[in-house]
Amino acid sequence: MTYSAFSVFLSVLVATGAAAIDFEVVDTPHDGGGSLTLRWEPVARSAVAESVISLGLFRTDGSGEPRGKRADLAFGDSTFFDERLTNGQRYTYEIEAVFPSTITVLARAEGTPSLQWFRTDRIAVFFGVVLFTGLLLWFTYHARSGRQMFIRRIAGLEAVDEAIGRATEMGKPIMYIPGISSMEDVATIASVQILAQVAKKAGEYGTRLMVPNRDPIVMAVAQEIVKESYNQIGRPDLYIQDDIYYVTYSQFGYAAAVSGIMLRERPAANFLLGMFYAESLILSETGNTTGAIQIAGTDSDAQLPFFITSCDYTLIGEELYAASVYLSREPMLLGSLKAQDFAKAAVLALILIGTLLSIAGDTQFAGAFR
Amino acid sequence: MFRRTLPMILAFTVGVFMIVQFFVPHPQLQMLYNMVLDWKQVVFGCVLIVGTMTLIRHHALRVRFRKQGYGYSIIALASLFAMVLAAIFWGIETGPYSWLFTNVQVPGQATMFSLLGFFIATAAYRSFRARNVTATLLLLSGVIVMLGRVPAGENMVIGGVSLADLATWILDYPNTAAKRGILIGVGLGMTSTALKIIIGIEQSYLGKGE
């Protein structure tokens, strides 16, 4: 932690017989400066004096500004964040007790806010990102050189062809639901990458693809992705903009609309890939009742049990992110899967070392990752 | 250039900026970050108009060609225009818009959410059938957790162990361990996906051919 601010700890025993308060003012850690954190022991009315009316926090700075009241404090309070301060300027704070006829200073402390240039509390994340980027580049380089890489079989992704083929044989459409989150969610990015592969396969079979969206930005991206996929397989004529449309931003309104479409259009294959919330079971159970083959995938651990119960295949967590690579089999991208596997092995090794050290009584190693 | 290189440069620049602002708390960087979030709101507002146009077009075509269930499309379009007109003429705080929202949309959403209870019952029935060892384990742990979380089961004791304590143990240890295993994989998958786009390895969003 970067406690670069000048911090003074001062306890004032007041003449009225009130108890001393441990009071400190420190520069707020890991921020862009301009704020101080004030901490003190919570004080009970009885510890000061029964006749006290209220507690107040006052601030003085060296700029010539008059002393001013910052806040009224409750007796149970113990912290206060003072913001919009000038970096490098020293501020003096006083906690005062207001009596019927007098005001008494209970504690006084000083502090100076300063700017931090690096979030030291995120140092473990920083090294993790650097190491992972290194691994990714290393394996991508090896993948470019044509080295064969073994990727374990993922049943849910092997079934994509089967699901699209079934829809083609039955002459029914395919429904692709890219979750209900926005484009800034990485699960949605992964989902539209899978959509590109599904659209190509659906286009090869000449099967209609429907994509109802909850987010208009996701809709715009999905339209472009599907159009581009059809172009790549030489079937731009298959693209129907009307099939990739916006439904509503309301979560349960979306669930109701998509359930209705499932019941009316009876798609033979449903893909539910992306970020889902409480509507996951409504969608997947409705799809289940229509007899569609369902492939689901999400990184939301709370929704996974629902998908596992209601869908034929479920991509669990990281499999969602591996799906587009798995389906495209692009050598450059396969390297990233290997990097993920190695990073996972490294994390497991760190967990094992941390567990053993913690059992041995050393908690510093595990603490460094908090 | 405009089709491929420029988007890649943009993705790299914005991606690196996002990583840097995560580690550097400088006010200027935070200000830029907030500006990006504001831009997102502006883009969202514009795309919402496009989205609404596709919605109208979608339903209008269904009505025009008398597709199966086109009656629902008429209701959807009528509701959409009724809400817009109500908001324009009477505002959104009071009047018909507020009344329709409170008395039609909110109960409708609550109804959909309530259906979840029935769906959970049917899903639980399928999941908890003891077809093999793992399904039996799921059934047993499900029964223990459900019973241990309701007042009637809180006082039950099995083999000297309180059912409530057993339910808490299942949730705190085996369940948390499995969830954390998934979350570690998810974290790495997310990082990998983001880095692939930032570095330019993943170009499917640019329409890269195979």
Coordinates of C-alpha atoms in Angstrom, one line a residue:
Chain A
M1 CA 0.0 0.0 0.0
T2 CA 1.2 3.5 -0.7
Y3 CA 0.6 5.6 2.3
S4 CA 2.7 8.5 1.1
A5 CA 0.7 11.1 2.9
F6 CA 1.9 12.7 6.0
S7 CA -0.2 11.2 8.8
V8 CA -0.4 12.3 12.3
F9 CA -2.0 10.4 15.1
L10 CA -3.1 12.5 18.0
S11 CA -5.3 11.9 21.0
V12 CA -6.6 14.8 23.0
L13 CA -7.8 14.3 26.5
V14 CA -10.2 17.0 27.1
A15 CA -10.6 19.0 30.2
T16 CA -14.2 18.1 30.6
G17 CA -13.2 14.6 31.6
A18 CA -14.3 13.1 28.3
A19 CA -12.4 10.0 27.1
A20 CA -9.6 10.3 24.5
I21 CA -10.4 9.3 20.9
D22 CA -7.9 7.5 18.7
F23 CA -8.0 9.5 15.5
E24 CA -5.9 9.2 12.3
V25 CA -6.0 10.9 8.9
V26 CA -4.4 9.0 6.0
D27 CA -4.1 9.5 2.3
T28 CA -6.8 7.3 0.7
P29 CA -4.8 4.5 -0.8
H30 CA -5.0 3.5 -4.5
D31 CA -6.8 6.6 -5.6
G32 CA -6.0 9.4 -8.0
G33 CA -5.3 11.8 -5.1
G34 CA -7.5 14.5 -3.8
S35 CA -9.0 12.5 -0.9
L36 CA -8.2 11.7 2.7
T37 CA -9.6 8.9 4.9
L38 CA -10.4 9.7 8.4
R39 CA -10.6 6.9 11.0
W40 CA -11.4 6.9 14.6
E41 CA -12.7 4.6 17.3
P42 CA -16.5 4.6 17.5
V43 CA -17.4 6.7 20.5
A44 CA -20.3 6.1 22.8
R45 CA -22.2 9.1 24.3
S46 CA -21.5 7.8 27.8
A47 CA -17.8 7.8 27.1
V48 CA -17.8 11.5 26.3
A49 CA -20.4 12.9 28.6
E50 CA -24.1 12.4 29.0
S51 CA -24.8 16.1 28.4
V52 CA -23.2 16.1 25.0
I53 CA -25.6 17.2 22.2
S54 CA -23.8 16.2 19.1
L55 CA -20.4 15.5 17.5
G56 CA -19.0 17.5 14.6
L57 CA -16.0 17.2 12.2
F58 CA -14.1 20.4 11.3
R59 CA -11.4 21.0 8.8
T60 CA -8.7 23.6 8.5
D61 CA -6.1 23.9 5.7
G62 CA -3.0 26.0 5.1
S63 CA -4.4 28.0 2.2
G64 CA -6.0 30.6 4.4
E65 CA -9.5 29.2 4.0
P66 CA -11.6 29.7 7.1
R67 CA -12.1 26.7 9.4
G68 CA -15.3 24.9 8.3
K69 CA -17.6 22.2 9.4
R70 CA -17.3 19.1 7.2
A71 CA -20.0 16.8 8.7
D72 CA -22.2 16.1 11.7
L73 CA -21.1 12.7 13.1
A74 CA -23.2 10.1 14.8
F75 CA -21.9 8.4 17.9
G76 CA -21.4 5.1 16.1
D77 CA -19.5 6.5 13.2
S78 CA -15.9 5.5 12.7
T79 CA -14.8 6.7 9.2
F80 CA -15.2 9.6 6.9
F81 CA -13.9 10.2 3.3
D82 CA -13.0 13.8 2.5
E83 CA -12.8 14.4 -1.2
R84 CA -12.1 17.2 -3.7
L85 CA -8.9 18.2 -1.8
T86 CA -5.7 19.7 -3.2
N87 CA -2.9 17.2 -3.5
G88 CA 0.2 18.2 -1.4
Q89 CA -1.8 20.5 0.9
R90 CA -1.8 19.7 4.6
Y91 CA -5.3 19.5 6.2
T92 CA -6.0 19.5 9.9
Y93 CA -9.2 17.8 11.2
E94 CA -10.9 18.1 14.6
I95 CA -13.6 16.0 16.1
E96 CA -15.6 18.3 18.5
A97 CA -18.3 17.6 21.0
V98 CA -21.0 20.2 21.3
F99 CA -22.3 20.7 24.9
P100 CA -25.2 23.0 25.9
S101 CA -22.9 25.9 26.6
T102 CA -19.5 24.9 25.2
I103 CA -17.7 23.1 22.4
T104 CA -14.8 20.8 23.2
V105 CA -12.1 19.3 20.9
L106 CA -12.0 15.5 21.4
A107 CA -9.3 14.7 18.9
R108 CA -7.1 16.4 16.2
A109 CA -5.1 14.9 13.4
E110 CA -3.5 16.0 10.1
G111 CA -3.0 14.5 6.7
T112 CA -1.9 15.4 3.2
P113 CA -3.5 13.9 0.1
S114 CA -1.3 12.7 -2.8
L115 CA -1.6 11.1 -6.2
Q116 CA -0.7 7.4 -6.6
W117 CA 0.6 6.4 -10.0
F118 CA 0.0 2.6 -9.6
R119 CA -2.6 0.5 -7.9
T120 CA -0.3 -1.6 -5.8
D121 CA -3.3 -3.5 -4.5
R122 CA -3.6 -4.9 -8.1
I123 CA 0.1 -5.9 -8.4
A124 CA -0.8 -9.7 -8.5
V125 CA -3.3 -9.0 -11.3
F126 CA -0.7 -7.0 -13.2
F127 CA 1.9 -9.8 -13.1
G128 CA -0.9 -12.3 -13.9
V129 CA -1.9 -10.3 -17.1
V130 CA 1.8 -9.9 -18.1
L131 CA 2.5 -13.6 -17.7
F132 CA -0.7 -14.6 -19.4
T133 CA 0.0 -12.3 -22.3
G134 CA 3.5 -13.9 -22.6
L135 CA 2.0 -17.4 -22.7
L136 CA -0.6 -16.4 -25.3
L137 CA 2.0 -14.9 -27.6
W138 CA 4.3 -17.9 -27.1
F139 CA 1.7 -20.4 -28.0
T140 CA 0.4 -18.3 -30.9
Y141 CA 3.9 -18.2 -32.3
H142 CA 4.2 -22.0 -32.0
A143 CA 0.7 -22.4 -33.6
R144 CA 1.8 -20.3 -36.5
S145 CA 4.8 -22.5 -37.1
G146 CA 2.3 -25.3 -37.9
R147 CA 2.8 -27.4 -34.7
Q148 CA -0.1 -29.7 -34.0
M149 CA -2.0 -29.1 -30.8
F150 CA -4.3 -31.5 -29.0
I151 CA -7.6 -30.0 -27.9
R152 CA -9.9 -32.1 -25.8
R153 CA -13.3 -33.0 -27.2
I154 CA -16.2 -30.8 -26.1
A155 CA -19.5 -32.7 -26.5
G156 CA -21.6 -29.5 -26.7
L157 CA -19.6 -28.2 -29.6
E158 CA -19.5 -31.5 -31.4
A159 CA -23.3 -31.4 -31.3
V160 CA -23.5 -28.0 -33.2
D161 CA -23.4 -29.7 -36.6
E162 CA -26.0 -32.3 -35.4
A163 CA -28.4 -29.6 -34.2
I164 CA -28.1 -27.6 -37.4
G165 CA -28.5 -30.8 -39.5
R166 CA -31.6 -31.8 -37.6
A167 CA -33.2 -28.4 -38.1
T168 CA -32.4 -28.7 -41.8
E169 CA -33.9 -32.1 -42.1
M170 CA -37.0 -31.0 -40.3
G171 CA -37.3 -27.8 -42.4
K172 CA -37.5 -25.7 -39.3
P173 CA -35.5 -22.6 -38.3
I174 CA -32.6 -22.3 -35.8
M175 CA -32.9 -19.8 -32.9
Y176 CA -29.8 -18.2 -31.5
I177 CA -30.1 -16.2 -28.3
P178 CA -26.9 -14.3 -27.5
G179 CA -27.8 -13.7 -23.8
I180 CA -29.4 -10.6 -22.4
S181 CA -26.3 -8.7 -21.5
S182 CA -24.6 -5.8 -23.4
M183 CA -21.6 -5.9 -25.8
E184 CA -19.2 -4.9 -23.0
D185 CA -19.8 -8.3 -21.4
V186 CA -17.0 -10.7 -22.5
A187 CA -19.6 -13.5 -22.5
T188 CA -21.6 -11.6 -25.2
I189 CA -18.4 -11.1 -27.2
A190 CA -17.7 -14.8 -27.0
S191 CA -21.3 -15.5 -28.0
V192 CA -21.3 -13.4 -31.2
Q193 CA -18.0 -15.1 -32.1
I194 CA -19.8 -18.4 -31.9
L195 CA -22.7 -16.9 -33.8
A196 CA -20.3 -16.3 -36.7
Q197 CA -19.5 -20.1 -36.8
V198 CA -23.2 -21.1 -36.4
A199 CA -24.3 -18.7 -39.1
K200 CA -21.7 -20.2 -41.5
K201 CA -22.9 -23.7 -40.9
A202 CA -26.6 -22.7 -41.1
G203 CA -25.8 -21.0 -44.3
E204 CA -24.0 -24.0 -45.7
Y205 CA -27.1 -26.1 -45.0
G206 CA -29.4 -23.2 -46.2
T207 CA -31.3 -23.2 -42.9
R208 CA -33.1 -20.1 -41.5
L209 CA -31.4 -18.5 -38.5
M210 CA -33.4 -16.3 -36.1
V211 CA -31.6 -14.0 -33.6
P212 CA -33.9 -12.1 -31.2
N213 CA -31.9 -9.5 -29.2
R214 CA -32.4 -7.7 -25.9
D215 CA -29.7 -5.1 -26.5
P216 CA -29.8 -3.0 -29.6
I217 CA -26.0 -2.8 -29.8
V218 CA -25.7 -6.6 -29.7
M219 CA -28.4 -6.7 -32.4
A220 CA -26.3 -4.4 -34.7
V221 CA -23.2 -6.5 -34.1
A222 CA -25.2 -9.7 -34.7
Q223 CA -26.6 -8.4 -38.0
E224 CA -23.1 -7.6 -39.2
I225 CA -21.6 -10.9 -38.0
V226 CA -24.4 -13.0 -39.7
K227 CA -24.2 -10.9 -42.9
E228 CA -20.4 -11.3 -43.0
S229 CA -20.6 -15.1 -42.3
Y230 CA -23.1 -15.6 -45.2
N231 CA -20.8 -13.5 -47.5
Q232 CA -17.8 -15.7 -46.5
I233 CA -19.5 -18.9 -47.6
G234 CA -20.7 -17.3 -50.8
R235 CA -24.4 -17.1 -49.8
P236 CA -25.2 -13.4 -49.3
D237 CA -28.7 -14.1 -50.6
L238 CA -29.5 -16.0 -47.4
Y239 CA -29.2 -13.0 -45.2
I240 CA -32.6 -11.7 -43.9
Q241 CA -32.2 -8.6 -41.8
D242 CA -35.7 -9.1 -40.4
D243 CA -34.6 -12.3 -38.7
I244 CA -32.0 -10.6 -36.5
Y245 CA -34.1 -8.1 -34.6
Y246 CA -34.5 -6.2 -31.4
V247 CA -37.3 -7.3 -29.0
T248 CA -37.3 -5.3 -25.8
Y249 CA -34.9 -4.1 -23.1
S250 CA -37.2 -5.5 -20.4
Q251 CA -35.7 -8.7 -19.0
F252 CA -39.0 -10.6 -18.5
G253 CA -40.6 -8.9 -21.5
Y254 CA -37.7 -10.5 -23.6
A255 CA -38.3 -13.9 -21.9
A256 CA -42.0 -13.7 -22.7
A257 CA -41.4 -12.7 -26.3
V258 CA -38.8 -15.3 -27.0
S259 CA -40.9 -18.0 -25.3
G260 CA -43.8 -17.0 -27.5
I261 CA -41.6 -17.2 -30.7
M262 CA -40.4 -20.7 -29.6
L263 CA -44.0 -21.9 -29.2
R264 CA -45.2 -20.4 -32.5
E265 CA -42.2 -20.9 -34.8
R266 CA -41.1 -24.2 -33.2
P267 CA -37.4 -23.9 -34.0
A268 CA -35.7 -27.3 -34.2
A269 CA -32.5 -26.1 -32.6
N270 CA -32.0 -23.5 -29.9
F271 CA -28.7 -22.0 -29.0
L272 CA -28.6 -20.1 -25.7
L273 CA -25.1 -18.8 -25.5
G274 CA -23.9 -15.7 -23.5
M275 CA -24.8 -14.1 -20.2
F276 CA -28.1 -15.0 -18.7
Y277 CA -29.9 -14.2 -15.5
A278 CA -33.3 -15.3 -14.0
E279 CA -34.8 -15.7 -17.4
S280 CA -32.5 -18.6 -18.3
L281 CA -34.8 -21.4 -17.0
I282 CA -37.9 -19.8 -18.6
L283 CA -36.2 -19.8 -22.0
S284 CA -34.6 -23.2 -21.7
E285 CA -37.7 -25.0 -20.3
T286 CA -39.9 -23.5 -23.0
G287 CA -37.4 -24.7 -25.6
N288 CA -37.5 -28.1 -23.9
T289 CA -41.2 -28.4 -24.1
T290 CA -41.1 -27.7 -27.9
G291 CA -38.8 -30.6 -28.4
A292 CA -35.9 -28.6 -29.8
I293 CA -32.4 -29.7 -29.5
Q294 CA -30.8 -27.2 -27.1
I295 CA -27.2 -26.1 -26.8
A296 CA -26.6 -23.7 -23.9
G297 CA -23.5 -22.0 -22.5
T298 CA -22.9 -19.3 -19.9
D299 CA -20.2 -18.2 -17.5
S300 CA -22.8 -17.4 -14.9
D301 CA -22.4 -20.1 -12.3
A302 CA -25.8 -19.4 -10.9
Q303 CA -27.6 -20.2 -14.2
L304 CA -25.5 -23.3 -15.1
P305 CA -27.6 -25.7 -13.1
F306 CA -30.8 -24.6 -14.9
F307 CA -29.2 -25.1 -18.3
I308 CA -27.7 -28.4 -17.4
T309 CA -31.2 -29.5 -16.4
S310 CA -33.1 -28.2 -19.4
C311 CA -30.7 -28.4 -22.3
D312 CA -29.2 -31.3 -24.2
Y313 CA -25.7 -29.9 -24.1
T314 CA -24.2 -27.2 -21.8
L315 CA -20.9 -25.3 -22.3
I316 CA -19.7 -24.7 -18.8
G317 CA -17.8 -21.5 -18.0
E318 CA -14.5 -21.4 -20.0
E319 CA -15.9 -23.7 -22.7
L320 CA -18.0 -20.8 -23.9
Y321 CA -14.9 -18.8 -24.5
A322 CA -13.2 -21.8 -26.2
A323 CA -16.2 -22.5 -28.5
S324 CA -15.5 -20.1 -31.4
V325 CA -11.9 -21.3 -31.5
Y326 CA -13.0 -24.9 -31.3
L327 CA -15.5 -24.5 -34.1
S328 CA -13.3 -22.5 -36.4
R329 CA -10.1 -24.7 -35.7
E330 CA -8.0 -21.8 -36.7
P331 CA -4.4 -22.7 -35.8
M332 CA -3.6 -19.1 -34.6
L333 CA -6.5 -19.2 -32.2
L334 CA -5.8 -22.8 -31.0
G335 CA -2.6 -21.4 -29.4
S336 CA -4.8 -19.3 -27.0
L337 CA -6.5 -22.4 -25.7
K338 CA -3.1 -23.9 -24.9
A339 CA -2.1 -20.7 -23.1
Q340 CA -5.4 -20.9 -21.1
D341 CA -4.6 -24.5 -20.1
F342 CA -1.1 -23.6 -19.0
A343 CA -2.3 -20.6 -17.0
K344 CA -4.8 -22.9 -15.3
A345 CA -2.1 -25.3 -14.3
A346 CA -0.1 -22.3 -12.9
V347 CA -3.1 -21.2 -10.9
L348 CA -3.6 -24.7 -9.5
A349 CA 0.1 -24.8 -8.6
L350 CA -0.2 -21.5 -6.8
I351 CA -3.3 -22.7 -4.9
L352 CA -1.5 -25.8 -3.8
I353 CA 1.6 -23.8 -2.7
G354 CA -0.6 -21.3 -0.9
T355 CA -2.6 -24.1 0.8
L356 CA 0.5 -25.9 2.0
L357 CA 2.1 -22.6 3.3
S358 CA -1.1 -21.6 5.0
I359 CA -1.2 -25.0 6.8
A360 CA 2.4 -24.4 7.8
G361 CA 1.4 -21.1 9.3
D362 CA 2.7 -18.7 6.6
T363 CA -0.2 -16.6 5.4
Q364 CA 1.9 -13.9 3.6
F365 CA 2.0 -15.9 0.3
A366 CA -1.8 -16.3 0.1
G367 CA -2.3 -12.7 1.3
A368 CA -0.3 -11.4 -1.6
F369 CA -3.1 -12.6 -4.0
R370 CA -6.0 -10.9 -2.1
Chain B
M1 CA -7.2 0.3 -44.5
F2 CA -10.7 1.4 -43.3
R3 CA -12.0 -2.1 -43.3
R4 CA -9.3 -3.9 -41.4
T5 CA -6.3 -1.8 -40.2
L6 CA -8.2 1.1 -38.7
P7 CA -10.5 -1.1 -36.6
M8 CA -7.6 -3.1 -35.4
I9 CA -5.6 0.0 -34.4
L10 CA -8.7 1.3 -32.6
A11 CA -9.3 -2.0 -30.8
F12 CA -5.6 -2.1 -29.7
T13 CA -5.6 1.5 -28.5
V14 CA -8.8 1.4 -26.6
G15 CA -7.9 -2.1 -25.2
V16 CA -4.5 -1.0 -24.0
F17 CA -6.1 2.2 -22.5
M18 CA -8.6 0.2 -20.6
I19 CA -5.8 -2.0 -19.2
V20 CA -3.7 1.0 -18.2
Q21 CA -6.6 2.8 -16.5
F22 CA -7.3 -0.3 -14.5
F23 CA -3.8 -0.1 -12.9
V24 CA -3.2 3.7 -12.9
P25 CA -5.6 5.8 -10.9
H26 CA -4.6 9.1 -12.4
P27 CA -7.6 11.5 -12.5
Q28 CA -7.0 12.3 -16.2
L29 CA -7.2 8.6 -17.1
Q30 CA -10.3 8.2 -15.0
M31 CA -11.8 11.2 -16.7
L32 CA -11.2 9.6 -20.1
Y33 CA -12.6 6.4 -18.9
N34 CA -15.8 8.1 -17.8
M35 CA -15.9 9.9 -21.1
V36 CA -15.8 6.5 -22.9
L37 CA -18.7 5.4 -20.7
D38 CA -20.6 8.5 -21.7
W39 CA -20.0 7.8 -25.3
K40 CA -21.4 4.3 -24.8
Q41 CA -24.6 5.9 -23.5
V42 CA -24.8 8.1 -26.6
V43 CA -24.1 5.1 -28.9
F44 CA -26.7 3.1 -27.1
G45 CA -29.3 5.9 -27.5
C46 CA -28.7 6.1 -31.2
V47 CA -28.7 2.3 -31.7
L48 CA -31.9 2.0 -29.6
I49 CA -33.6 4.0 -32.4
V50 CA -32.3 1.5 -35.0
G51 CA -33.4 -1.3 -32.8
T52 CA -36.9 0.1 -32.5
M53 CA -37.1 0.5 -36.2
T54 CA -36.2 -3.2 -36.7
L55 CA -38.8 -4.1 -34.2
I56 CA -41.5 -2.1 -36.0
R57 CA -40.3 -3.5 -39.4
H58 CA -40.3 -7.1 -38.1
H59 CA -43.9 -6.9 -36.8
A60 CA -45.2 -4.8 -39.7
L61 CA -43.9 -7.4 -42.1
R62 CA -45.6 -10.2 -40.1
V63 CA -48.9 -8.3 -40.2
R64 CA -48.5 -7.4 -43.9
F65 CA -47.9 -11.0 -45.0
R66 CA -50.4 -12.4 -42.4
K67 CA -47.8 -14.8 -40.9
Q68 CA -48.8 -17.2 -38.2
G69 CA -49.6 -15.4 -35.0
Y70 CA -49.7 -12.0 -36.7
G71 CA -52.4 -10.9 -34.2
Y72 CA -49.7 -10.7 -31.5
S73 CA -47.7 -8.4 -33.8
I74 CA -50.7 -6.1 -34.1
I75 CA -50.9 -6.0 -30.2
A76 CA -47.1 -5.4 -30.0
L77 CA -47.2 -2.5 -32.5
A78 CA -50.4 -1.0 -30.9
S79 CA -48.8 -1.2 -27.4
L80 CA -45.5 0.4 -28.7
F81 CA -47.3 3.3 -30.3
A82 CA -49.7 3.7 -27.4
M83 CA -46.9 4.0 -24.9
V84 CA -45.0 6.5 -27.2
L85 CA -48.0 8.7 -27.7
A86 CA -49.0 8.5 -24.0
A87 CA -45.5 9.6 -23.1
I88 CA -45.4 12.5 -25.6
F89 CA -48.8 13.9 -24.7
W90 CA -49.1 13.3 -21.0
G91 CA -45.5 12.7 -19.8
I92 CA -44.0 9.7 -18.1
E93 CA -44.5 10.7 -14.4
T94 CA -48.3 10.6 -14.4
G95 CA -51.1 10.0 -16.8
P96 CA -51.8 7.0 -19.1
Y97 CA -48.1 6.1 -19.6
S98 CA -47.5 5.7 -15.9
W99 CA -50.8 4.0 -15.5
L100 CA -50.1 1.5 -18.3
F101 CA -46.6 0.9 -16.9
T102 CA -47.8 0.3 -13.4
N103 CA -50.9 -1.7 -14.2
V104 CA -49.9 -3.6 -17.4
Q105 CA -46.1 -3.9 -17.7
V106 CA -45.1 -4.4 -14.0
P107 CA -47.8 -7.1 -13.4
G108 CA -46.8 -8.8 -16.7
Q109 CA -43.2 -8.9 -15.7
A110 CA -44.1 -10.2 -12.2
T111 CA -46.2 -12.9 -13.9
M112 CA -43.3 -14.0 -16.0
F113 CA -41.0 -14.1 -13.0
S114 CA -43.6 -16.1 -11.0
L115 CA -43.7 -18.7 -13.7
L116 CA -40.1 -19.5 -12.7
G117 CA -41.4 -21.3 -9.7
F118 CA -43.3 -23.8 -11.8
F119 CA -40.3 -24.2 -14.2
I120 CA -38.0 -24.9 -11.2
A121 CA -40.4 -27.6 -10.0
T122 CA -40.5 -29.4 -13.4
A123 CA -36.7 -29.0 -13.8
A124 CA -36.0 -30.2 -10.3
Y125 CA -38.2 -33.3 -10.9
R126 CA -36.1 -34.2 -14.0
S127 CA -32.8 -33.5 -12.3
F128 CA -33.5 -35.3 -9.0
R129 CA -34.5 -38.7 -10.5
A130 CA -32.0 -41.2 -9.0
R131 CA -30.9 -42.8 -12.3
N132 CA -27.3 -43.3 -11.5
V133 CA -24.7 -42.7 -8.7
T134 CA -24.1 -39.0 -9.5
A135 CA -27.8 -38.3 -9.9
T136 CA -28.4 -40.0 -6.5
L137 CA -25.7 -37.8 -5.0
L138 CA -27.4 -34.7 -6.5
L139 CA -30.7 -35.8 -5.1
L140 CA -29.3 -36.4 -1.6
S141 CA -27.5 -33.1 -1.4
G142 CA -30.5 -31.3 -2.9
V143 CA -32.8 -32.8 -0.3
I144 CA -30.4 -31.9 2.5
V145 CA -29.8 -28.3 1.4
M146 CA -33.6 -27.7 0.8
L147 CA -34.6 -29.3 4.1
G148 CA -31.7 -27.5 6.0
R149 CA -32.9 -24.1 4.7
V150 CA -36.5 -24.3 5.8
P151 CA -37.7 -23.9 9.4
A152 CA -39.0 -27.5 9.6
G153 CA -35.7 -29.0 8.7
E154 CA -33.5 -26.7 10.8
N155 CA -34.1 -28.7 13.9
M156 CA -33.7 -32.1 12.3
V157 CA -30.6 -34.1 13.2
I158 CA -29.0 -37.0 11.2
G159 CA -26.4 -39.1 12.9
G160 CA -25.8 -36.4 15.5
V161 CA -25.3 -33.7 12.8
S162 CA -27.8 -30.9 12.4
L163 CA -29.4 -30.8 9.0
A164 CA -28.9 -27.0 8.9
D165 CA -25.2 -27.4 9.6
L166 CA -24.9 -30.1 6.9
A167 CA -26.6 -27.9 4.4
T168 CA -24.3 -25.0 5.3
W169 CA -21.3 -27.4 4.9
I170 CA -22.4 -28.6 1.5
L171 CA -22.8 -25.0 0.3
D172 CA -19.6 -23.7 1.9
Y173 CA -17.2 -26.4 0.8
P174 CA -18.1 -28.8 -2.1
N175 CA -20.3 -26.2 -3.7
T176 CA -17.9 -23.3 -3.3
A177 CA -15.0 -25.4 -4.5
A178 CA -16.8 -26.3 -7.7
K179 CA -18.0 -22.7 -8.3
R180 CA -14.4 -21.4 -7.8
G181 CA -13.1 -24.0 -10.2
I182 CA -15.5 -22.7 -12.8
L183 CA -14.8 -19.1 -12.0
I184 CA -11.0 -19.6 -12.4
G185 CA -11.6 -21.0 -15.9
V186 CA -14.1 -18.2 -16.7
G187 CA -11.5 -15.6 -15.6
L188 CA -8.8 -17.1 -17.8
G189 CA -11.3 -17.4 -20.7
M190 CA -12.4 -13.8 -20.4
T191 CA -8.8 -12.6 -20.3
S192 CA -7.8 -14.7 -23.2
T193 CA -10.8 -13.5 -25.3
A194 CA -10.0 -9.8 -24.5
L195 CA -6.3 -10.2 -25.2
K196 CA -6.9 -12.0 -28.5
I197 CA -9.0 -9.0 -29.7
I198 CA -6.6 -6.4 -28.3
I199 CA -3.5 -8.1 -29.8
G200 CA -5.3 -8.7 -33.1
I201 CA -5.1 -12.5 -33.0
E202 CA -8.9 -12.8 -33.1
Q203 CA -10.3 -10.9 -36.1
S204 CA -13.7 -12.6 -36.6
Y205 CA -15.4 -9.3 -35.6
L206 CA -13.7 -7.8 -38.7
G207 CA -15.1 -10.5 -40.9
K208 CA -11.9 -12.4 -41.4
G209 CA -12.2 -15.3 -43.8
E210 CA -10.9 -18.8 -43.1

